[in-house]
Short mmCIF file of C-alpha atoms and ligand atoms in Angstrom, two decimals:
data_model
loop_
_atom_site.label_atom_id
_atom_site.label_comp_id
_atom_site.label_asym_id
_atom_site.label_seq_id
_atom_site.Cartn_x
_atom_site.Cartn_y
_atom_site.Cartn_z
CA MET A 313 5.65 -7.78 -2.77
CA SER A 314 4.49 -4.80 -1.55
CA ARG A 315 4.72 -5.04 2.42
CA GLY A 316 1.09 -3.25 2.88
CA ARG A 317 -1.46 -6.02 2.83
CA GLU A 318 -3.58 -3.07 3.67
CA ALA A 319 -7.17 -5.10 3.15
CA GLU A 320 -6.26 -6.78 6.43
CA ALA A 321 -4.78 -3.94 7.69
CA PRO A 322 -7.01 -1.52 9.78
CA PHE A 323 -5.26 1.85 8.34
CA THR A 324 -4.10 3.17 4.95
CA VAL A 325 -1.03 4.49 4.72
CA MET A 326 -1.54 7.36 1.74
CA GLY A 327 1.90 8.32 0.27
CA VAL A 328 2.64 11.11 -1.27
CA VAL A 329 3.98 12.10 -4.67
CA ASN A 330 4.44 15.57 -5.53
CA VAL A 331 5.12 16.05 -9.09
CA THR A 332 5.90 19.49 -8.89
CA PRO A 333 9.08 22.18 -8.64
CA ASP A 334 7.69 23.34 -5.54
CA SER A 335 6.29 21.41 -2.70
CA PHE A 336 7.31 22.31 0.34
CA SER A 337 9.06 19.10 1.03
CA ASP A 338 9.91 17.41 -1.94
CA GLY A 339 9.67 20.24 -4.64
CA GLY A 340 11.48 19.24 -7.93
CA LEU A 341 12.49 15.27 -6.49
CA TYR A 342 9.96 13.74 -8.61
CA LEU A 343 9.11 16.57 -11.70
CA GLU A 344 10.14 14.17 -14.05
CA ALA A 345 7.79 11.22 -14.71
CA THR A 346 10.55 8.44 -14.54
CA ALA A 347 11.51 9.70 -11.13
CA ALA A 348 7.67 10.04 -9.54
CA ILE A 349 6.89 6.47 -11.33
CA GLU A 350 10.05 4.79 -9.12
CA HIS A 351 8.93 6.58 -6.38
CA GLY A 352 5.38 5.69 -6.44
CA LEU A 353 6.40 1.90 -7.28
CA GLU A 354 9.14 2.30 -3.74
CA LEU A 355 6.12 3.67 -1.71
CA GLU A 356 4.29 0.44 -2.18
CA GLU A 357 6.68 -1.53 -1.65
CA GLN A 358 6.85 -0.05 1.96
CA GLY A 359 3.36 -0.67 2.72
CA ALA A 360 1.41 2.44 0.85
CA ALA A 361 -2.06 0.98 0.01
CA ILE A 362 -3.12 4.04 -1.97
CA LEU A 363 -0.67 6.61 -3.50
CA ASP A 364 -1.69 10.12 -3.91
CA ILE A 365 -0.73 11.75 -6.83
CA GLY A 366 -0.50 15.99 -7.27
CA GLY A 367 0.73 18.36 -10.12
CA GLU A 368 0.51 21.98 -7.67
CA SER A 369 1.44 22.77 -4.99
CA THR A 370 -0.59 23.73 -2.31
CA ARG A 371 1.91 25.19 0.25
CA PRO A 372 1.23 28.86 1.39
CA GLY A 373 2.09 31.44 -1.62
CA ALA A 374 2.32 28.61 -3.80
CA ALA A 375 1.62 29.56 -7.22
CA PRO A 376 -0.91 28.38 -9.28
CA VAL A 377 -0.66 26.19 -12.15
CA SER A 378 -3.02 25.92 -15.17
CA ALA A 379 -4.84 22.82 -15.65
CA GLU A 380 -2.76 21.79 -19.05
CA GLU A 381 0.18 22.16 -16.81
CA GLU A 382 -0.85 20.13 -14.50
CA LEU A 383 -2.34 17.03 -16.74
CA HIS A 384 1.02 17.23 -17.98
CA ARG A 385 2.70 16.32 -14.91
CA VAL A 386 -0.25 13.82 -13.54
CA LEU A 387 -0.90 11.53 -16.41
CA PRO A 388 2.46 10.32 -17.28
CA VAL A 389 2.58 9.41 -13.90
CA ILE A 390 -0.94 7.77 -13.47
CA ASP A 391 -0.27 5.90 -16.93
CA GLY A 392 3.23 5.09 -15.73
CA LEU A 393 2.05 2.96 -12.40
CA THR A 394 -0.92 1.62 -14.30
CA GLU A 395 1.50 -0.13 -16.89
CA ARG A 396 4.12 -1.34 -14.70
CA GLY A 397 1.58 -3.00 -12.99
CA ALA A 398 1.16 -0.77 -9.31
CA ALA A 399 -1.03 -2.55 -7.22
CA ALA A 400 -1.67 0.45 -4.70
CA ARG A 401 -4.89 2.80 -5.63
CA ILE A 402 -4.61 5.82 -7.25
CA SER A 403 -5.86 9.30 -5.88
CA ILE A 404 -5.59 12.29 -7.46
CA ASP A 405 -4.68 15.46 -5.48
CA THR A 406 -6.06 18.42 -7.48
CA SER A 407 -9.11 20.77 -7.05
CA LYS A 408 -9.65 21.41 -11.04
CA ALA A 409 -12.73 18.95 -12.15
CA VAL A 410 -10.54 18.73 -15.95
CA VAL A 411 -7.83 16.93 -14.09
CA ALA A 412 -9.63 15.06 -12.23
CA THR A 413 -11.58 13.86 -15.09
CA GLU A 414 -8.72 12.74 -17.10
CA ALA A 415 -6.86 11.44 -14.51
CA ILE A 416 -9.81 9.08 -12.94
CA ALA A 417 -10.43 8.16 -17.04
CA ALA A 418 -6.74 7.31 -16.36
CA GLY A 419 -7.39 5.08 -13.29
CA ALA A 420 -7.65 7.27 -10.60
CA THR A 421 -10.05 6.03 -7.90
CA LEU A 422 -9.90 8.31 -5.32
CA LEU A 423 -10.17 12.42 -5.66
CA ASN A 424 -8.44 14.18 -2.94
CA ASP A 425 -9.32 17.43 -2.90
CA VAL A 426 -8.16 20.27 -0.81
CA THR A 427 -10.88 22.97 -1.31
CA ALA A 428 -13.46 20.31 -0.37
CA LEU A 429 -15.37 20.70 -3.61
CA ARG A 430 -15.18 24.34 -3.48
CA GLY A 431 -12.71 25.40 -6.08
CA ASP A 432 -14.53 24.21 -9.18
CA PRO A 433 -18.30 24.01 -9.61
CA GLU A 434 -18.18 20.83 -12.15
CA MET A 435 -16.08 19.20 -9.42
CA ALA A 436 -19.32 17.33 -7.20
CA GLY A 437 -20.91 16.60 -10.65
CA VAL A 438 -17.33 14.64 -11.69
CA VAL A 439 -17.54 13.00 -8.39
CA ALA A 440 -20.93 11.52 -8.57
CA GLN A 441 -20.77 10.85 -12.06
CA THR A 442 -17.69 8.67 -11.63
CA GLY A 443 -18.14 7.21 -8.41
CA VAL A 444 -14.89 7.38 -7.38
CA GLU A 445 -14.32 8.33 -3.70
CA CYS A 446 -13.79 11.71 -2.11
CA CYS A 447 -11.75 13.29 0.22
CA LEU A 448 -13.11 16.47 1.42
CA MET A 449 -10.45 18.58 3.20
CA HIS A 450 -11.00 21.46 5.35
CA MET A 451 -8.72 24.54 4.45
CA LEU A 452 -9.15 28.51 6.15
CA GLY A 453 -9.30 30.72 3.05
CA ASP A 454 -7.12 29.43 0.41
CA PRO A 455 -3.11 28.75 -0.10
CA ARG A 456 -2.14 32.27 -0.85
CA THR A 457 -3.83 33.73 2.20
CA MET A 458 -4.20 30.57 4.81
CA GLN A 459 -1.56 31.11 7.25
CA ASP A 460 -2.22 35.01 7.73
CA ASP A 461 -3.19 34.71 11.54
CA PRO A 462 -5.79 32.14 11.29
CA ARG A 463 -8.21 32.55 14.14
CA TYR A 464 -11.37 30.58 15.08
CA ASP A 465 -13.41 30.72 18.57
CA ASP A 466 -13.25 27.03 18.38
CA VAL A 467 -11.26 25.18 15.87
CA VAL A 468 -12.38 22.05 16.28
CA ALA A 469 -16.51 22.95 16.07
CA GLU A 470 -15.96 25.03 13.05
CA VAL A 471 -13.85 22.28 11.05
CA LYS A 472 -16.35 19.82 12.43
CA SER A 473 -19.49 22.02 10.94
CA PHE A 474 -17.33 22.72 7.96
CA LEU A 475 -16.60 19.00 7.41
CA GLU A 476 -20.44 18.32 7.52
CA GLN A 477 -21.96 21.22 5.57
CA ARG A 478 -19.47 19.93 2.90
CA MET A 479 -20.76 16.29 3.46
CA GLU A 480 -24.60 17.58 2.83
CA HIS A 481 -23.20 19.35 -0.48
CA ALA A 482 -21.84 16.71 -2.22
CA VAL A 483 -24.25 14.15 -1.28
CA ARG A 484 -27.00 16.61 -2.53
CA ALA A 485 -24.98 16.71 -5.94
CA GLY A 486 -25.59 12.64 -5.88
CA VAL A 487 -22.00 11.49 -3.93
CA ALA A 488 -22.96 8.49 -2.22
CA GLU A 489 -22.06 9.09 1.54
CA GLU A 490 -20.28 6.24 2.03
CA ARG A 491 -17.85 7.16 -1.04
CA ILE A 492 -16.13 10.15 1.49
CA LEU A 493 -13.77 10.42 3.82
CA LEU A 494 -12.99 13.68 5.71
CA ASP A 495 -10.05 15.49 6.71
CA PRO A 496 -9.36 18.24 9.05
CA GLY A 497 -6.40 20.02 6.97
CA ILE A 498 -3.52 20.46 9.45
CA GLY A 499 -1.23 23.28 8.45
CA PHE A 500 -4.12 24.55 6.08
CA GLY A 501 -4.71 28.18 7.67
CA LYS A 502 -3.90 26.95 11.27
CA THR A 503 -1.75 27.75 13.45
CA VAL A 504 0.90 25.18 15.86
CA GLU A 505 -1.74 25.81 18.71
CA HIS A 506 -4.70 24.81 16.31
CA ASN A 507 -3.28 21.57 14.94
CA LEU A 508 -2.37 20.04 17.91
CA GLU A 509 -5.98 20.93 19.37
CA LEU A 510 -7.32 19.06 16.14
CA LEU A 511 -5.02 16.11 16.67
CA ARG A 512 -6.18 15.86 20.16
CA ARG A 513 -10.16 15.81 19.53
CA LEU A 514 -10.09 14.66 16.85
CA ASP A 515 -12.57 11.86 18.11
CA GLU A 516 -15.05 14.48 17.38
CA LEU A 517 -14.47 14.60 14.05
CA VAL A 518 -14.18 10.40 13.83
CA ALA A 519 -17.94 11.25 15.42
CA LEU A 520 -19.29 12.37 11.65
CA GLY A 521 -19.01 8.45 10.49
CA ARG A 522 -16.77 9.20 8.05
CA PRO A 523 -13.25 7.52 7.62
CA VAL A 524 -10.92 10.58 9.08
CA VAL A 525 -7.99 11.10 6.64
CA ILE A 526 -4.73 12.52 8.39
CA GLY A 527 -1.96 14.76 6.78
CA THR A 528 0.79 16.11 9.53
CA SER A 529 3.54 14.39 7.45
CA ARG A 530 6.68 16.72 7.10
CA LYS A 531 4.80 20.13 8.14
CA SER A 532 6.24 23.71 9.46
CA PHE A 533 4.32 23.22 13.44
CA LEU A 534 6.14 19.99 13.64
CA GLY A 535 9.45 21.90 13.00
CA ARG A 536 7.85 24.62 15.15
CA LEU A 537 7.60 21.90 18.14
CA THR A 538 11.26 20.13 17.45
CA GLY A 539 13.74 22.88 15.99
CA ARG A 540 13.63 21.11 12.56
CA GLN A 541 14.27 22.89 10.35
CA ASP A 542 14.70 20.81 7.55
CA PRO A 543 11.37 19.12 6.27
CA ALA A 544 12.84 15.89 6.01
CA ASP A 545 14.13 15.24 9.66
CA ARG A 546 10.23 15.68 10.60
CA VAL A 547 9.89 11.75 10.45
CA PRO A 548 10.06 11.26 14.31
CA GLY A 549 7.32 14.37 14.53
CA THR A 550 5.34 12.57 11.95
CA ILE A 551 4.94 9.18 13.28
CA ALA A 552 4.32 10.48 16.98
CA THR A 553 1.08 12.87 15.29
CA CYS A 554 0.21 9.48 13.27
CA VAL A 555 0.07 7.03 16.06
CA LEU A 556 -1.61 9.17 18.08
CA ALA A 557 -4.55 10.43 15.31
CA TYR A 558 -4.93 6.32 15.15
CA GLU A 559 -5.68 6.10 18.53
CA ARG A 560 -7.69 9.00 18.27
CA GLY A 561 -9.80 7.14 15.41
CA ALA A 562 -7.97 8.37 11.94
CA ARG A 563 -7.50 5.85 9.55
CA VAL A 564 -6.10 7.16 6.37
CA PHE A 565 -2.41 8.69 6.74
CA ARG A 566 -0.98 11.05 3.88
CA VAL A 567 3.01 10.69 4.52
CA HIS A 568 5.84 11.55 2.25
CA ASP A 569 7.83 8.68 4.55
CA VAL A 570 5.60 5.44 4.30
CA SER A 571 7.98 2.71 5.75
CA GLY A 572 8.21 3.83 8.91
CA VAL A 573 4.94 5.17 10.22
CA HIS A 574 3.73 2.22 8.57
CA ASP A 575 5.63 0.16 10.97
CA ALA A 576 4.51 2.61 13.68
CA LEU A 577 1.06 2.18 12.82
CA VAL A 578 1.63 -2.14 12.59
CA VAL A 579 2.73 -1.75 15.96
CA THR A 580 -0.01 0.83 16.85
CA ALA A 581 -2.87 -0.94 15.55
CA ALA A 582 -1.62 -4.80 17.14
CA THR A 583 -1.99 -3.10 20.39
CA VAL A 584 -4.86 -0.73 20.40
CA ALA A 585 -7.20 -3.67 18.94
CA PRO A 586 -5.12 -6.92 18.00
CA TRP A 587 -6.34 -7.72 14.32
CA THR A 588 -6.85 -11.49 13.42
CA THR A 589 -4.27 -11.73 10.23
CA ARG A 590 -0.90 -10.39 11.39
CA PRO A 591 0.98 -9.02 9.19
CA THR A 592 4.23 -10.98 9.95
CA SER A 593 4.53 -13.96 12.14
CA SER A 594 8.42 -13.43 13.64
CA THR A 595 8.29 -13.21 17.01
CA ARG A 596 11.58 -11.24 16.83
N1 HH2 B 1401 -1.51 18.75 2.93
C1 HH2 B 1401 -0.82 18.68 1.60
C2 HH2 B 1401 -1.27 18.39 0.50
N2 HH2 B 1401 -2.21 17.60 0.13
N3 HH2 B 1401 -4.16 16.59 0.95
C3 HH2 B 1401 -5.19 15.96 1.71
N4 HH2 B 1401 -5.98 15.11 1.87
N5 HH2 B 1401 -4.37 16.23 3.93
C4 HH2 B 1401 -3.48 17.17 3.44
O1 HH2 B 1401 -2.92 17.62 4.75
C5 HH2 B 1401 -2.30 17.67 2.46
C6 HH2 B 1401 -3.19 17.48 1.34
C7 HH2 B 1401 0.66 19.24 1.51
O2 HH2 B 1401 1.94 18.49 1.82
P1 HH2 B 1401 2.53 18.15 0.50
O3 HH2 B 1401 1.82 17.96 -0.79
O4 HH2 B 1401 3.43 17.83 0.74
O5 HH2 B 1401 2.53 19.98 -0.05
P2 HH2 B 1401 2.53 20.45 -1.57
O6 HH2 B 1401 1.07 21.22 -1.39
O7 HH2 B 1401 3.14 21.69 -1.05
O8 HH2 B 1401 2.62 19.94 -2.26
#
């Protein structure tokens, strides 16, 4: 049985399932559908209430993938998770409307679009018509160029204004505002200092009134701060940022390492504001 019990918990852990050969931290590990399905089920067991399935890497310099190839990667995983009775919700991490459409037909109920509906003119219509939730993320430039000397006058104000505009765009296209989640896009066109400033002042984005998603997991700014070259060694850094982001109002945490983040957030949430139903009665 899953440890998540997220219906009662004041946070949601979104486990990352990258069905790609080239993702920055787990590329190639789950390219086979069977491995990705097993991994998704394991993340659910560890406390993920959402599984974010992606078939195209967004790391700086990643090669673009055709819609056909992306579908070939993600659909068997969504189908397999459904067949195996996964209780976690399925999120599709794509910026292509055709991929979103097929993934939603297969059971995805959340669209995670790192382009915030800018990548495909049809995407806002897909979200509006299907009624799924969608996560709008900030990115400066595109994955090929985003880390080439990113600059802002005030990174938090600019990210906030971007997210407000994208939310307005989505609502104009018929997306219900209450179906929208917002994400500052940690590492997407940001220096180490930009990422830290966004985390430090996260409450300013929370003030937009929609749930804030945070994706710091294993990212390179954690490596720059700690000296950890191997992304898998950045779990303590990931946990630190998730705890801090929760305290500043983030509620959805997109991570590769669900177990540790989940437990850290259980303790953080219980400390910050006790919630009535505890996930465990242990007093150890
Ligand atoms: N980060 C990545 C991908 N998708 N989506 C949201 N909403 N927020 C994020 O911060 C975010 C995201 C990058 O991480 P990963 O999927 O592990 O790497 P890759 O893009 O190389 O597959």
